[in-house]
Amino acid sequence: MEARAKTAAVLLGVAPAAWITYLALLVMRADGAPLSTTGYVDLVLWTIGGGIVVAVATTLVVHTRDRQAADARDREIEGRADAMGNAIVVLGALVALALALADTPSFWIANALYLTFVLAGVLSAAARLGFYRVGVPGW
Amino acid sequence: MVRPPTRVTNRIRDLREEHRITQAELGERLGVSRQTVIAIEQGRYSPTLELAFQIAHLFDAPLDDVFGYRKDEP
């Protein structure tokens, strides 16, 4: 498997793993109390931070072994996968905006945005992996 | 058989064999990875117009001799 495809495969698992860890820790901390009244900010920051560290470390390790610079195909795959992820970010931002306009507690707005990042990361990584494994469709 | 995601066809593999060039060597001359050469040969990636011209020039062949376009089949 190509280095960039390997990185995409790892990233496909990192974002959901960080989010599931966050949810598990949040539920444990709530201990039966409503989630929206449970402290969540540190958990969000730690799990997002941890996910970023794992993603950067994976990328560095994989690319240290395979020093091939990005070519036209890599850049096209990158661009298309990022565009797909960005579409999810836009949708998530609209949901967060609607929640804010409806005076929803910040817990739900923050969690909607966190879930948005996770879904965007998953879609982007899955698209990247698919383009490398199956091929890049014509426009 | 699974149809490749692109309709652009090519004779790169044949031309490469005629010129006794490996995928890695071709990639090196074009400034792309061996995997990209494989993806182009297998129809999993349509090269940019610039890359297509580079490939044709490298084999000293007209673009039409190297690349084709598969029409829609019923």
PDB file of C-alpha atoms in Angstrom:
ATOM      1  CA  MET A   1       0.000   0.000   0.000  1.00  0.00           C
ATOM      2  CA  GLU A   2       1.225   3.496  -0.827  1.00  0.00           C
ATOM      3  CA  ALA A   3       2.484   5.648   2.037  1.00  0.00           C
ATOM      4  CA  ARG A   4      -0.304   8.182   1.649  1.00  0.00           C
ATOM      5  CA  ALA A   5      -2.925   5.441   1.512  1.00  0.00           C
ATOM      6  CA  LYS A   6      -1.476   3.958   4.705  1.00  0.00           C
ATOM      7  CA  THR A   7      -1.712   7.344   6.399  1.00  0.00           C
ATOM      8  CA  ALA A   8      -5.325   7.694   5.245  1.00  0.00           C
ATOM      9  CA  ALA A   9      -6.123   4.224   6.614  1.00  0.00           C
ATOM     10  CA  VAL A  10      -4.723   5.172  10.023  1.00  0.00           C
ATOM     11  CA  LEU A  11      -6.480   8.552  10.048  1.00  0.00           C
ATOM     12  CA  LEU A  12      -9.734   6.796   9.193  1.00  0.00           C
ATOM     13  CA  GLY A  13      -9.549   5.162  12.605  1.00  0.00           C
ATOM     14  CA  VAL A  14      -7.998   7.977  14.665  1.00  0.00           C
ATOM     15  CA  ALA A  15     -10.873  10.499  14.591  1.00  0.00           C
ATOM     16  CA  PRO A  16     -13.621   7.984  15.540  1.00  0.00           C
ATOM     17  CA  ALA A  17     -11.355   6.429  18.191  1.00  0.00           C
ATOM     18  CA  ALA A  18     -10.747   9.843  19.793  1.00  0.00           C
ATOM     19  CA  TRP A  19     -14.473  10.654  19.693  1.00  0.00           C
ATOM     20  CA  ILE A  20     -15.513   7.289  21.166  1.00  0.00           C
ATOM     21  CA  THR A  21     -12.908   7.756  23.917  1.00  0.00           C
ATOM     22  CA  TYR A  22     -14.378  11.200  24.608  1.00  0.00           C
ATOM     23  CA  LEU A  23     -17.933   9.828  24.807  1.00  0.00           C
ATOM     24  CA  ALA A  24     -16.866   6.965  27.095  1.00  0.00           C
ATOM     25  CA  LEU A  25     -15.018   9.333  29.450  1.00  0.00           C
ATOM     26  CA  LEU A  26     -17.947  11.778  29.425  1.00  0.00           C
ATOM     27  CA  VAL A  27     -20.485   9.069  30.277  1.00  0.00           C
ATOM     28  CA  MET A  28     -18.224   7.778  33.066  1.00  0.00           C
ATOM     29  CA  ARG A  29     -17.785  11.271  34.444  1.00  0.00           C
ATOM     30  CA  ALA A  30     -21.543  12.029  34.289  1.00  0.00           C
ATOM     31  CA  ASP A  31     -22.225   8.915  36.354  1.00  0.00           C
ATOM     32  CA  GLY A  32     -25.956   9.009  35.624  1.00  0.00           C
ATOM     33  CA  ALA A  33     -26.327  12.805  35.672  1.00  0.00           C
ATOM     34  CA  PRO A  34     -27.391  14.631  32.448  1.00  0.00           C
ATOM     35  CA  LEU A  35     -24.474  14.865  30.002  1.00  0.00           C
ATOM     36  CA  SER A  36     -25.187  18.542  29.291  1.00  0.00           C
ATOM     37  CA  THR A  37     -24.443  19.478  32.913  1.00  0.00           C
ATOM     38  CA  THR A  38     -21.207  17.461  33.008  1.00  0.00           C
ATOM     39  CA  GLY A  39     -17.843  19.171  32.536  1.00  0.00           C
ATOM     40  CA  TYR A  40     -16.707  18.332  29.002  1.00  0.00           C
ATOM     41  CA  VAL A  41     -14.281  21.057  27.894  1.00  0.00           C
ATOM     42  CA  ASP A  42     -11.093  19.346  29.119  1.00  0.00           C
ATOM     43  CA  LEU A  43     -12.214  16.022  27.611  1.00  0.00           C
ATOM     44  CA  VAL A  44     -12.836  17.648  24.221  1.00  0.00           C
ATOM     45  CA  LEU A  45      -9.463  19.385  24.277  1.00  0.00           C
ATOM     46  CA  TRP A  46      -7.525  16.289  25.396  1.00  0.00           C
ATOM     47  CA  THR A  47      -9.143  13.894  22.916  1.00  0.00           C
ATOM     48  CA  ILE A  48      -8.830  16.326  19.995  1.00  0.00           C
ATOM     49  CA  GLY A  49      -5.235  17.066  21.021  1.00  0.00           C
ATOM     50  CA  GLY A  50      -4.477  13.347  21.346  1.00  0.00           C
ATOM     51  CA  GLY A  51      -5.993  12.666  17.929  1.00  0.00           C
ATOM     52  CA  ILE A  52      -3.877  15.408  16.355  1.00  0.00           C
ATOM     53  CA  VAL A  53      -0.693  14.073  18.000  1.00  0.00           C
ATOM     54  CA  VAL A  54      -1.399  10.506  16.769  1.00  0.00           C
ATOM     55  CA  ALA A  55      -2.241  11.769  13.265  1.00  0.00           C
ATOM     56  CA  VAL A  56       0.914  13.892  13.020  1.00  0.00           C
ATOM     57  CA  ALA A  57       3.115  11.100  14.446  1.00  0.00           C
ATOM     58  CA  THR A  58       1.656   8.557  12.009  1.00  0.00           C
ATOM     59  CA  THR A  59       2.157  10.875   9.065  1.00  0.00           C
ATOM     60  CA  LEU A  60       5.769  11.546  10.100  1.00  0.00           C
ATOM     61  CA  VAL A  61       6.590   7.847  10.612  1.00  0.00           C
ATOM     62  CA  VAL A  62       5.021   6.747   7.307  1.00  0.00           C
ATOM     63  CA  HIS A  63       6.577   9.570   5.300  1.00  0.00           C
ATOM     64  CA  THR A  64      10.002   9.106   6.879  1.00  0.00           C
ATOM     65  CA  ARG A  65      10.018   5.556   5.481  1.00  0.00           C
ATOM     66  CA  ASP A  66       8.748   6.667   2.080  1.00  0.00           C
ATOM     67  CA  ARG A  67      10.222  10.026   1.137  1.00  0.00           C
ATOM     68  CA  GLN A  68       8.479  10.240  -2.254  1.00  0.00           C
ATOM     69  CA  ALA A  69       7.354  13.832  -2.799  1.00  0.00           C
ATOM     70  CA  ALA A  70       3.694  14.441  -3.681  1.00  0.00           C
ATOM     71  CA  ASP A  71       3.025  14.280  -7.420  1.00  0.00           C
ATOM     72  CA  ALA A  72       0.057  15.469  -9.539  1.00  0.00           C
ATOM     73  CA  ARG A  73      -2.070  12.430  -8.604  1.00  0.00           C
ATOM     74  CA  ASP A  74      -1.372  12.862  -4.883  1.00  0.00           C
ATOM     75  CA  ARG A  75      -2.329  16.539  -5.095  1.00  0.00           C
ATOM     76  CA  GLU A  76      -5.537  15.762  -6.982  1.00  0.00           C
ATOM     77  CA  ILE A  77      -6.537  13.073  -4.480  1.00  0.00           C
ATOM     78  CA  GLU A  78      -5.690  15.393  -1.590  1.00  0.00           C
ATOM     79  CA  GLY A  79      -7.739  18.226  -3.084  1.00  0.00           C
ATOM     80  CA  ARG A  80     -10.800  16.109  -3.803  1.00  0.00           C
ATOM     81  CA  ALA A  81     -10.755  14.385  -0.405  1.00  0.00           C
ATOM     82  CA  ASP A  82     -10.340  17.723   1.386  1.00  0.00           C
ATOM     83  CA  ALA A  83     -13.231  19.208  -0.602  1.00  0.00           C
ATOM     84  CA  MET A  84     -15.481  16.324   0.504  1.00  0.00           C
ATOM     85  CA  GLY A  85     -14.455  16.815   4.147  1.00  0.00           C
ATOM     86  CA  ASN A  86     -14.993  20.570   3.868  1.00  0.00           C
ATOM     87  CA  ALA A  87     -18.551  20.007   2.637  1.00  0.00           C
ATOM     88  CA  ILE A  88     -19.295  18.197   5.904  1.00  0.00           C
ATOM     89  CA  VAL A  89     -17.679  21.031   7.891  1.00  0.00           C
ATOM     90  CA  VAL A  90     -19.978  23.547   6.174  1.00  0.00           C
ATOM     91  CA  LEU A  91     -23.055  21.441   6.965  1.00  0.00           C
ATOM     92  CA  GLY A  92     -21.918  21.022  10.591  1.00  0.00           C
ATOM     93  CA  ALA A  93     -21.301  24.753  10.902  1.00  0.00           C
ATOM     94  CA  LEU A  94     -24.854  25.400   9.696  1.00  0.00           C
ATOM     95  CA  VAL A  95     -26.208  22.973  12.299  1.00  0.00           C
ATOM     96  CA  ALA A  96     -24.109  24.691  15.004  1.00  0.00           C
ATOM     97  CA  LEU A  97     -25.379  28.090  13.831  1.00  0.00           C
ATOM     98  CA  ALA A  98     -28.983  26.874  14.031  1.00  0.00           C
ATOM     99  CA  LEU A  99     -28.353  25.541  17.541  1.00  0.00           C
ATOM    100  CA  ALA A 100     -26.786  28.857  18.604  1.00  0.00           C
ATOM    101  CA  LEU A 101     -29.701  30.851  17.150  1.00  0.00           C
ATOM    102  CA  ALA A 102     -32.075  28.616  19.087  1.00  0.00           C
ATOM    103  CA  ASP A 103     -30.222  29.442  22.341  1.00  0.00           C
ATOM    104  CA  THR A 104     -29.187  25.807  22.786  1.00  0.00           C
ATOM    105  CA  PRO A 105     -26.700  25.197  25.642  1.00  0.00           C
ATOM    106  CA  SER A 106     -23.064  25.478  24.525  1.00  0.00           C
ATOM    107  CA  PHE A 107     -22.551  21.783  25.358  1.00  0.00           C
ATOM    108  CA  TRP A 108     -24.676  20.745  22.373  1.00  0.00           C
ATOM    109  CA  ILE A 109     -23.126  23.315  20.042  1.00  0.00           C
ATOM    110  CA  ALA A 110     -19.610  22.208  20.975  1.00  0.00           C
ATOM    111  CA  ASN A 111     -20.552  18.548  20.564  1.00  0.00           C
ATOM    112  CA  ALA A 112     -22.217  19.176  17.216  1.00  0.00           C
ATOM    113  CA  LEU A 113     -18.996  20.804  16.038  1.00  0.00           C
ATOM    114  CA  TYR A 114     -16.853  17.996  17.452  1.00  0.00           C
ATOM    115  CA  LEU A 115     -18.998  15.394  15.678  1.00  0.00           C
ATOM    116  CA  THR A 116     -18.714  17.474  12.510  1.00  0.00           C
ATOM    117  CA  PHE A 117     -14.914  17.356  12.683  1.00  0.00           C
ATOM    118  CA  VAL A 118     -15.026  13.607  13.254  1.00  0.00           C
ATOM    119  CA  LEU A 119     -17.372  12.991  10.300  1.00  0.00           C
ATOM    120  CA  ALA A 120     -15.360  15.332   8.065  1.00  0.00           C
ATOM    121  CA  GLY A 121     -12.145  13.520   9.024  1.00  0.00           C
ATOM    122  CA  VAL A 122     -13.698  10.101   8.403  1.00  0.00           C
ATOM    123  CA  LEU A 123     -15.190  11.073   5.032  1.00  0.00           C
ATOM    124  CA  SER A 124     -11.998  12.761   3.903  1.00  0.00           C
ATOM    125  CA  ALA A 125      -9.792   9.812   4.938  1.00  0.00           C
ATOM    126  CA  ALA A 126     -12.209   7.254   3.419  1.00  0.00           C
ATOM    127  CA  ALA A 127     -12.305   9.203   0.146  1.00  0.00           C
ATOM    128  CA  ARG A 128      -8.505   9.451   0.102  1.00  0.00           C
ATOM    129  CA  LEU A 129      -8.162   5.722   0.726  1.00  0.00           C
ATOM    130  CA  GLY A 130     -10.773   4.911  -1.939  1.00  0.00           C
ATOM    131  CA  PHE A 131      -9.100   7.121  -4.539  1.00  0.00           C
ATOM    132  CA  TYR A 132      -5.753   5.435  -3.888  1.00  0.00           C
ATOM    133  CA  ARG A 133      -7.129   1.886  -3.855  1.00  0.00           C
ATOM    134  CA  VAL A 134      -9.878   1.995  -6.487  1.00  0.00           C
ATOM    135  CA  GLY A 135      -8.928   4.981  -8.601  1.00  0.00           C
ATOM    136  CA  VAL A 136      -9.681   8.627  -9.229  1.00  0.00           C
ATOM    137  CA  PRO A 137     -12.929   9.030 -11.185  1.00  0.00           C
ATOM    138  CA  GLY A 138     -13.047  11.483 -14.092  1.00  0.00           C
ATOM    139  CA  TRP A 139     -14.935  14.734 -13.546  1.00  0.00           C
TER     140      TRP A 139
ATOM    141  CA  MET B   1     -14.462  -7.373 -14.482  1.00  0.00           C
ATOM    142  CA  VAL B   2     -14.640  -4.017 -12.692  1.00  0.00           C
ATOM    143  CA  ARG B   3     -14.568  -1.093 -15.100  1.00  0.00           C
ATOM    144  CA  PRO B   4     -11.794   1.449 -14.395  1.00  0.00           C
ATOM    145  CA  PRO B   5     -13.080   4.769 -12.984  1.00  0.00           C
ATOM    146  CA  THR B   6     -11.766   6.721 -15.968  1.00  0.00           C
ATOM    147  CA  ARG B   7     -12.633   6.395 -19.676  1.00  0.00           C
ATOM    148  CA  VAL B   8      -9.164   7.449 -20.731  1.00  0.00           C
ATOM    149  CA  THR B   9      -7.308   4.449 -22.138  1.00  0.00           C
ATOM    150  CA  ASN B  10      -3.621   4.237 -22.925  1.00  0.00           C
ATOM    151  CA  ARG B  11      -0.843   2.162 -24.487  1.00  0.00           C
ATOM    152  CA  ILE B  12       1.781   3.145 -21.954  1.00  0.00           C
ATOM    153  CA  ARG B  13       2.516  -0.416 -20.914  1.00  0.00           C
ATOM    154  CA  ASP B  14       3.136  -1.518 -24.525  1.00  0.00           C
ATOM    155  CA  LEU B  15       5.247   1.551 -25.258  1.00  0.00           C
ATOM    156  CA  ARG B  16       7.183   1.054 -22.055  1.00  0.00           C
ATOM    157  CA  GLU B  17       7.953  -2.535 -23.013  1.00  0.00           C
ATOM    158  CA  GLU B  18       8.958  -1.472 -26.543  1.00  0.00           C
ATOM    159  CA  HIS B  19      11.349   1.097 -25.068  1.00  0.00           C
ATOM    160  CA  ARG B  20      12.461  -1.278 -22.278  1.00  0.00           C
ATOM    161  CA  ILE B  21      11.610   1.180 -19.532  1.00  0.00           C
ATOM    162  CA  THR B  22      10.424   0.045 -16.117  1.00  0.00           C
ATOM    163  CA  GLN B  23       7.539   1.711 -14.289  1.00  0.00           C
ATOM    164  CA  ALA B  24       9.993   3.129 -11.757  1.00  0.00           C
ATOM    165  CA  GLU B  25      12.222   4.598 -14.497  1.00  0.00           C
ATOM    166  CA  LEU B  26       9.240   6.127 -16.266  1.00  0.00           C
ATOM    167  CA  GLY B  27       8.031   7.602 -12.990  1.00  0.00           C
ATOM    168  CA  GLU B  28      11.461   9.043 -12.316  1.00  0.00           C
ATOM    169  CA  ARG B  29      11.646  10.668 -15.755  1.00  0.00           C
ATOM    170  CA  LEU B  30       8.165  12.127 -15.376  1.00  0.00           C
ATOM    171  CA  GLY B  31       8.633  13.241 -11.775  1.00  0.00           C
ATOM    172  CA  VAL B  32       5.825  11.034 -10.470  1.00  0.00           C
ATOM    173  CA  SER B  33       5.785   7.956  -8.253  1.00  0.00           C
ATOM    174  CA  ARG B  34       5.853   4.386  -9.597  1.00  0.00           C
ATOM    175  CA  GLN B  35       2.373   3.959  -8.092  1.00  0.00           C
ATOM    176  CA  THR B  36       1.101   6.848 -10.204  1.00  0.00           C
ATOM    177  CA  VAL B  37       2.523   5.209 -13.350  1.00  0.00           C
ATOM    178  CA  ILE B  38       0.763   1.961 -12.352  1.00  0.00           C
ATOM    179  CA  ALA B  39      -2.497   3.841 -11.701  1.00  0.00           C
ATOM    180  CA  ILE B  40      -2.318   5.507 -15.135  1.00  0.00           C
ATOM    181  CA  GLU B  41      -1.510   2.220 -16.900  1.00  0.00           C
ATOM    182  CA  GLN B  42      -4.424   0.477 -15.195  1.00  0.00           C
ATOM    183  CA  GLY B  43      -6.854   3.323 -15.954  1.00  0.00           C
ATOM    184  CA  ARG B  44      -7.282   4.202 -12.297  1.00  0.00           C
ATOM    185  CA  TYR B  45      -6.086   7.769 -12.852  1.00  0.00           C
ATOM    186  CA  SER B  46      -6.351  10.123 -15.826  1.00  0.00           C
ATOM    187  CA  PRO B  47      -3.122  12.098 -16.084  1.00  0.00           C
ATOM    188  CA  THR B  48      -3.253  15.856 -16.423  1.00  0.00           C
ATOM    189  CA  LEU B  49      -2.946  17.168 -19.970  1.00  0.00           C
ATOM    190  CA  GLU B  50       0.580  18.329 -19.189  1.00  0.00           C
ATOM    191  CA  LEU B  51       1.601  14.911 -17.866  1.00  0.00           C
ATOM    192  CA  ALA B  52      -0.043  13.241 -20.869  1.00  0.00           C
ATOM    193  CA  PHE B  53       2.041  15.390 -23.232  1.00  0.00           C
ATOM    194  CA  GLN B  54       5.183  14.635 -21.229  1.00  0.00           C
ATOM    195  CA  ILE B  55       4.489  10.899 -21.581  1.00  0.00           C
ATOM    196  CA  ALA B  56       3.857  11.214 -25.327  1.00  0.00           C
ATOM    197  CA  HIS B  57       7.044  13.248 -25.812  1.00  0.00           C
ATOM    198  CA  LEU B  58       9.030  10.748 -23.791  1.00  0.00           C
ATOM    199  CA  PHE B  59       7.955   7.952 -26.146  1.00  0.00           C
ATOM    200  CA  ASP B  60       8.330  10.274 -29.134  1.00  0.00           C
ATOM    201  CA  ALA B  61       4.743   9.529 -30.155  1.00  0.00           C
ATOM    202  CA  PRO B  62       1.679  11.668 -30.907  1.00  0.00           C
ATOM    203  CA  LEU B  63      -0.744  12.039 -28.005  1.00  0.00           C
ATOM    204  CA  ASP B  64      -3.403  10.090 -29.940  1.00  0.00           C
ATOM    205  CA  ASP B  65      -1.088   7.102 -30.245  1.00  0.00           C
ATOM    206  CA  VAL B  66      -0.594   6.948 -26.491  1.00  0.00           C
ATOM    207  CA  PHE B  67      -4.037   7.856 -25.180  1.00  0.00           C
ATOM    208  CA  GLY B  68      -7.561   7.041 -26.283  1.00  0.00           C
ATOM    209  CA  TYR B  69     -11.059   7.679 -24.979  1.00  0.00           C
ATOM    210  CA  ARG B  70     -13.552   4.879 -24.367  1.00  0.00           C
ATOM    211  CA  LYS B  71     -17.021   5.820 -25.581  1.00  0.00           C
ATOM    212  CA  ASP B  72     -20.103   4.927 -23.570  1.00  0.00           C
ATOM    213  CA  GLU B  73     -21.197   1.351 -24.133  1.00  0.00           C
ATOM    214  CA  PRO B  74     -24.887   0.403 -23.958  1.00  0.00           C
TER     215      PRO B  74
END
